[in-house]
Amino acid sequence: AQKITQTQPGMFVQEKEAVTLDCTYDTSDQSYGLFWYKQPSSGEMIFLIYQGSYDEQNATEGRYSLNFQKARKSANLVISASQLGDSAMYFCAMREGSRSGNTPLVFGKGTRLSVIA
Amino acid sequence: DAGVIQSPRHEVTEMGQEVTLRCKPISGHDYLFWYRQTMMRGLELLIYFNNNVPIDDSGMPEDRFSAKMPNASFSTLKIQPSEPRDSAVYFCASSQPGTGLRNEQFFGPGTRLTVL
């Protein structure tokens, strides 16, 4: 079963507008962490934001915020005031907490965001 | 501090040849992960190490793939013999000690492998 689902293969947004990238996840663990990474055309993976399953507040990092709805198992990334440099692939990922140690991330298939001037 | 270093950045080889990808994790990080990215399958874990010991290699596709971590500052991923379906971007990532869920993985720039 797919653990991370990103249903939007591609998204367009006008510069300076806000955009929401969807992510739903599947886990039976009570303890887990959710991550968003950005992959520009140059190929590197850039960490953006983290949300823990027990965090009461939605995570924010500058123009990035995470709309975490635990009951719906969704962790959508919101980018405010989009910039041309935000054009990239965006990956949602999860780490489950049932195993000890620093476990690997499971990634979604990604969403390609294009910001239009 | 330097980030995760991978070499080569690009590799083009012919089917049947041996390919070795290299990774130097961030100093002090004791977890090292190898991921593969393809259009069809996305990003998937191949293997990961803790303190140079392989913990989970269930993602390694088949016996043609092998990975080693002889010391804390170096890891290799070897494909022998290579096949066209191995063409992908191979990422190495490292993370610092600790069991917290928050531990971020720092990715290298990746090696783009093309097998002709």
GROMACS .gro file of C-alpha atoms in nm:
model
  233
    1ALA     CA    1   0.000   0.000   0.000
    2GLN     CA    2   0.127   0.344  -0.086
    3LYS     CA    3   0.224   0.528   0.227
    4ILE     CA    4   0.245   0.878   0.083
    5THR     CA    5   0.008   1.003  -0.185
    6GLN     CA    6   0.054   1.323  -0.376
    7THR     CA    7  -0.240   1.347  -0.614
    8GLN     CA    8  -0.126   1.651  -0.811
    9PRO     CA    9   0.139   1.563  -1.069
   10GLY     CA   10   0.162   1.927  -1.172
   11MET     CA   11   0.043   2.264  -1.046
   12PHE     CA   12   0.057   2.618  -1.182
   13VAL     CA   13   0.045   2.932  -0.972
   14GLN     CA   14   0.070   3.298  -1.051
   15GLU     CA   15   0.364   3.482  -0.902
   16LYS     CA   16   0.283   3.637  -0.560
   17GLU     CA   17  -0.016   3.407  -0.513
   18ALA     CA   18  -0.040   3.130  -0.253
   19VAL     CA   19  -0.050   2.764  -0.350
   20THR     CA   20  -0.132   2.443  -0.164
   21LEU     CA   21   0.034   2.114  -0.249
   22ASP     CA   22  -0.156   1.811  -0.127
   23CYS     CA   23  -0.017   1.516   0.066
   24THR     CA   24  -0.201   1.232   0.234
   25TYR     CA   25  -0.034   0.953   0.424
   26ASP     CA   26  -0.109   0.612   0.561
   27THR     CA   27   0.029   0.475   0.884
   28SER     CA   28  -0.088   0.281   1.185
   29ASP     CA   29   0.180   0.435   1.404
   30GLN     CA   30   0.079   0.700   1.653
   31SER     CA   31   0.423   0.855   1.637
   32TYR     CA   32   0.552   0.973   1.302
   33GLY     CA   33   0.710   1.268   1.130
   34LEU     CA   34   0.623   1.437   0.803
   35PHE     CA   35   0.869   1.622   0.583
   36TRP     CA   36   0.857   1.830   0.269
   37TYR     CA   37   1.152   1.855   0.033
   38LYS     CA   38   1.204   2.074  -0.272
   39GLN     CA   39   1.393   1.952  -0.577
   40PRO     CA   40   1.478   2.227  -0.827
   41SER     CA   41   1.584   2.151  -1.182
   42SER     CA   42   1.945   2.131  -1.065
   43GLY     CA   43   1.849   1.809  -0.888
   44GLU     CA   44   1.943   1.857  -0.524
   45MET     CA   45   1.698   1.776  -0.246
   46ILE     CA   46   1.633   2.069  -0.013
   47PHE     CA   47   1.456   2.022   0.319
   48LEU     CA   48   1.173   2.269   0.370
   49ILE     CA   49   0.963   2.188   0.673
   50TYR     CA   50   0.883   1.923   0.933
   51GLN     CA   51   0.569   1.830   1.127
   52GLY     CA   52   0.559   1.579   1.409
   53SER     CA   53   0.246   1.379   1.474
   54TYR     CA   54   0.226   1.510   1.830
   55ASP     CA   55   0.291   1.872   1.740
   56GLU     CA   56  -0.010   2.077   1.837
   57GLN     CA   57   0.072   2.369   1.615
   58ASN     CA   58   0.103   2.361   1.239
   59ALA     CA   59   0.467   2.401   1.137
   60THR     CA   60   0.580   2.721   0.968
   61GLU     CA   61   0.913   2.814   0.809
   62GLY     CA   62   0.915   3.153   0.643
   63ARG     CA   63   0.681   3.139   0.342
   64TYR     CA   64   0.619   2.768   0.397
   65SER     CA   65   0.352   2.635   0.627
   66LEU     CA   66   0.208   2.293   0.677
   67ASN     CA   67  -0.166   2.240   0.702
   68PHE     CA   68  -0.168   1.931   0.922
   69GLN     CA   69  -0.501   1.754   0.963
   70LYS     CA   70  -0.428   1.444   1.165
   71ALA     CA   71  -0.774   1.290   1.152
   72ARG     CA   72  -0.774   1.315   0.774
   73LYS     CA   73  -0.410   1.204   0.754
   74SER     CA   74  -0.317   1.498   0.542
   75ALA     CA   75  -0.014   1.725   0.554
   76ASN     CA   76  -0.052   1.984   0.282
   77LEU     CA   77   0.225   2.232   0.208
   78VAL     CA   78   0.123   2.593   0.167
   79ILE     CA   79   0.358   2.831  -0.008
   80SER     CA   80   0.264   3.194   0.031
   81ALA     CA   81   0.363   3.476  -0.203
   82SER     CA   82   0.500   3.243  -0.470
   83GLN     CA   83   0.822   3.340  -0.641
   84LEU     CA   84   0.966   3.228  -0.973
   85GLY     CA   85   1.237   3.045  -0.781
   86ASP     CA   86   0.971   2.823  -0.623
   87SER     CA   87   0.930   2.639  -0.952
   88ALA     CA   88   1.046   2.286  -0.868
   89MET     CA   89   0.937   1.936  -0.773
   90TYR     CA   90   0.804   1.905  -0.420
   91PHE     CA   91   0.811   1.580  -0.227
   92CYS     CA   92   0.620   1.484   0.082
   93ALA     CA   93   0.785   1.219   0.298
   94MET     CA   94   0.717   1.034   0.620
   95ARG     CA   95   0.916   0.865   0.890
   96GLU     CA   96   0.730   0.623   1.114
   97GLY     CA   97   0.820   0.601   1.477
   98SER     CA   98   0.746   0.240   1.560
   99ARG     CA   99   1.102   0.133   1.500
  100SER     CA  100   1.386   0.264   1.704
  101GLY     CA  101   1.659   0.460   1.545
  102ASN     CA  102   1.684   0.706   1.267
  103THR     CA  103   1.471   0.531   1.007
  104PRO     CA  104   1.459   0.608   0.637
  105LEU     CA  105   1.204   0.837   0.477
  106VAL     CA  106   0.926   0.714   0.252
  107PHE     CA  107   0.856   0.958  -0.028
  108GLY     CA  108   0.555   1.043  -0.238
  109LYS     CA  109   0.580   1.069  -0.616
  110GLY     CA  110   0.603   1.445  -0.604
  111THR     CA  111   0.424   1.749  -0.745
  112ARG     CA  112   0.581   1.972  -1.007
  113LEU     CA  113   0.506   2.335  -0.931
  114SER     CA  114   0.541   2.598  -1.200
  115VAL     CA  115   0.524   2.965  -1.101
  116ILE     CA  116   0.407   3.194  -1.378
  117ALA     CA  117   0.516   3.557  -1.400
  118ASP     CA  118   3.096   2.257   0.672
  119ALA     CA  119   3.080   2.068   0.345
  120GLY     CA  120   2.758   1.888   0.272
  121VAL     CA  121   2.724   1.531   0.155
  122ILE     CA  122   2.964   1.473  -0.131
  123GLN     CA  123   2.892   1.231  -0.413
  124SER     CA  124   3.103   1.131  -0.707
  125PRO     CA  125   3.084   1.114  -0.995
  126ARG     CA  126   2.802   1.359  -1.066
  127HIS     CA  127   2.735   1.198  -1.401
  128GLU     CA  128   2.822   0.852  -1.524
  129VAL     CA  129   2.758   0.707  -1.866
  130THR     CA  130   2.848   0.345  -1.916
  131GLU     CA  131   2.766   0.052  -2.136
  132MET     CA  132   2.556  -0.243  -2.037
  133GLY     CA  133   2.758  -0.507  -1.859
  134GLN     CA  134   3.014  -0.272  -1.715
  135GLU     CA  135   3.080  -0.229  -1.346
  136VAL     CA  136   2.976   0.103  -1.194
  137THR     CA  137   3.087   0.239  -0.857
  138LEU     CA  138   2.918   0.536  -0.696
  139ARG     CA  139   3.082   0.709  -0.403
  140CYS     CA  140   2.956   0.906  -0.107
  141LYS     CA  141   3.115   1.103   0.175
  142PRO     CA  142   2.864   1.185   0.449
  143ILE     CA  143   2.870   1.495   0.664
  144SER     CA  144   3.127   1.462   0.939
  145GLY     CA  145   2.970   1.343   1.262
  146HIS     CA  146   2.668   1.189   1.095
  147ASP     CA  147   2.636   0.822   1.175
  148TYR     CA  148   2.346   0.733   0.947
  149LEU     CA  149   2.392   0.698   0.574
  150PHE     CA  150   2.118   0.626   0.323
  151TRP     CA  151   2.127   0.536  -0.046
  152TYR     CA  152   1.817   0.625  -0.248
  153ARG     CA  153   1.739   0.584  -0.615
  154GLN     CA  154   1.513   0.818  -0.813
  155THR     CA  155   1.340   0.718  -1.136
  156MET     CA  156   1.043   0.861  -1.319
  157MET     CA  157   0.846   0.541  -1.277
  158ARG     CA  158   0.916   0.460  -0.914
  159GLY     CA  159   1.006   0.796  -0.765
  160LEU     CA  160   1.250   0.805  -0.472
  161GLU     CA  161   1.305   0.470  -0.310
  162LEU     CA  162   1.542   0.351  -0.042
  163LEU     CA  163   1.807   0.103  -0.145
  164ILE     CA  164   2.000   0.052   0.177
  165TYR     CA  165   2.100   0.234   0.491
  166PHE     CA  166   2.382   0.212   0.741
  167ASN     CA  167   2.424   0.305   1.103
  168ASN     CA  168   2.777   0.333   1.239
  169ASN     CA  169   2.902   0.169   0.918
  170VAL     CA  170   2.680  -0.136   0.965
  171PRO     CA  171   2.406  -0.211   0.709
  172ILE     CA  172   2.071  -0.200   0.883
  173ASP     CA  173   1.824  -0.259   0.602
  174ASP     CA  174   1.914  -0.364   0.250
  175SER     CA  175   1.569  -0.485   0.151
  176GLY     CA  176   1.547  -0.216  -0.115
  177MET     CA  177   1.850  -0.339  -0.306
  178PRO     CA  178   1.703  -0.460  -0.635
  179GLU     CA  179   1.907  -0.774  -0.683
  180ASP     CA  180   2.246  -0.932  -0.638
  181ARG     CA  181   2.396  -0.705  -0.899
  182PHE     CA  182   2.383  -0.426  -0.641
  183SER     CA  183   2.613  -0.409  -0.342
  184ALA     CA  184   2.696  -0.138  -0.094
  185LYS     CA  185   2.972  -0.097   0.159
  186MET     CA  186   3.072   0.149   0.426
  187PRO     CA  187   3.430   0.070   0.525
  188ASN     CA  188   3.455   0.372   0.756
  189ALA     CA  189   3.251   0.662   0.887
  190SER     CA  190   3.348   0.894   0.604
  191PHE     CA  191   3.301   0.681   0.295
  192SER     CA  192   3.046   0.458   0.129
  193THR     CA  193   3.020   0.294  -0.211
  194LEU     CA  194   2.733   0.158  -0.414
  195LYS     CA  195   2.841  -0.086  -0.681
  196ILE     CA  196   2.644  -0.226  -0.973
  197GLN     CA  197   2.795  -0.523  -1.151
  198PRO     CA  198   2.698  -0.587  -1.424
  199SER     CA  199   2.501  -0.275  -1.505
  200GLU     CA  200   2.183  -0.282  -1.714
  201PRO     CA  201   1.990  -0.006  -1.893
  202ARG     CA  202   1.710  -0.030  -1.634
  203ASP     CA  203   1.960   0.082  -1.370
  204SER     CA  204   1.962   0.428  -1.529
  205ALA     CA  205   1.851   0.667  -1.256
  206VAL     CA  206   1.970   0.935  -1.018
  207TYR     CA  207   2.131   0.785  -0.710
  208PHE     CA  208   2.125   0.994  -0.394
  209CYS     CA  209   2.325   0.953  -0.081
  210ALA     CA  210   2.195   1.115   0.237
  211SER     CA  211   2.324   1.133   0.592
  212SER     CA  212   2.181   1.228   0.927
  213GLN     CA  213   2.317   1.293   1.270
  214PRO     CA  214   2.298   1.061   1.570
  215GLY     CA  215   1.972   1.042   1.760
  216THR     CA  216   1.643   0.863   1.752
  217GLY     CA  217   1.421   1.162   1.709
  218LEU     CA  218   1.168   1.166   1.432
  219ARG     CA  219   1.277   1.521   1.352
  220ASN     CA  220   1.624   1.416   1.240
  221GLU     CA  221   1.662   1.568   0.899
  222GLN     CA  222   1.835   1.383   0.620
  223PHE     CA  223   2.088   1.587   0.427
  224PHE     CA  224   2.109   1.484   0.065
  225GLY     CA  225   2.405   1.489  -0.166
  226PRO     CA  226   2.375   1.631  -0.518
  227GLY     CA  227   2.313   1.287  -0.665
  228THR     CA  228   2.482   1.082  -0.934
  229ARG     CA  229   2.300   1.064  -1.265
  230LEU     CA  230   2.371   0.719  -1.409
  231THR     CA  231   2.301   0.633  -1.771
  232VAL     CA  232   2.353   0.277  -1.885
  233LEU     CA  233   2.351   0.239  -2.264
   0.00000   0.00000   0.00000
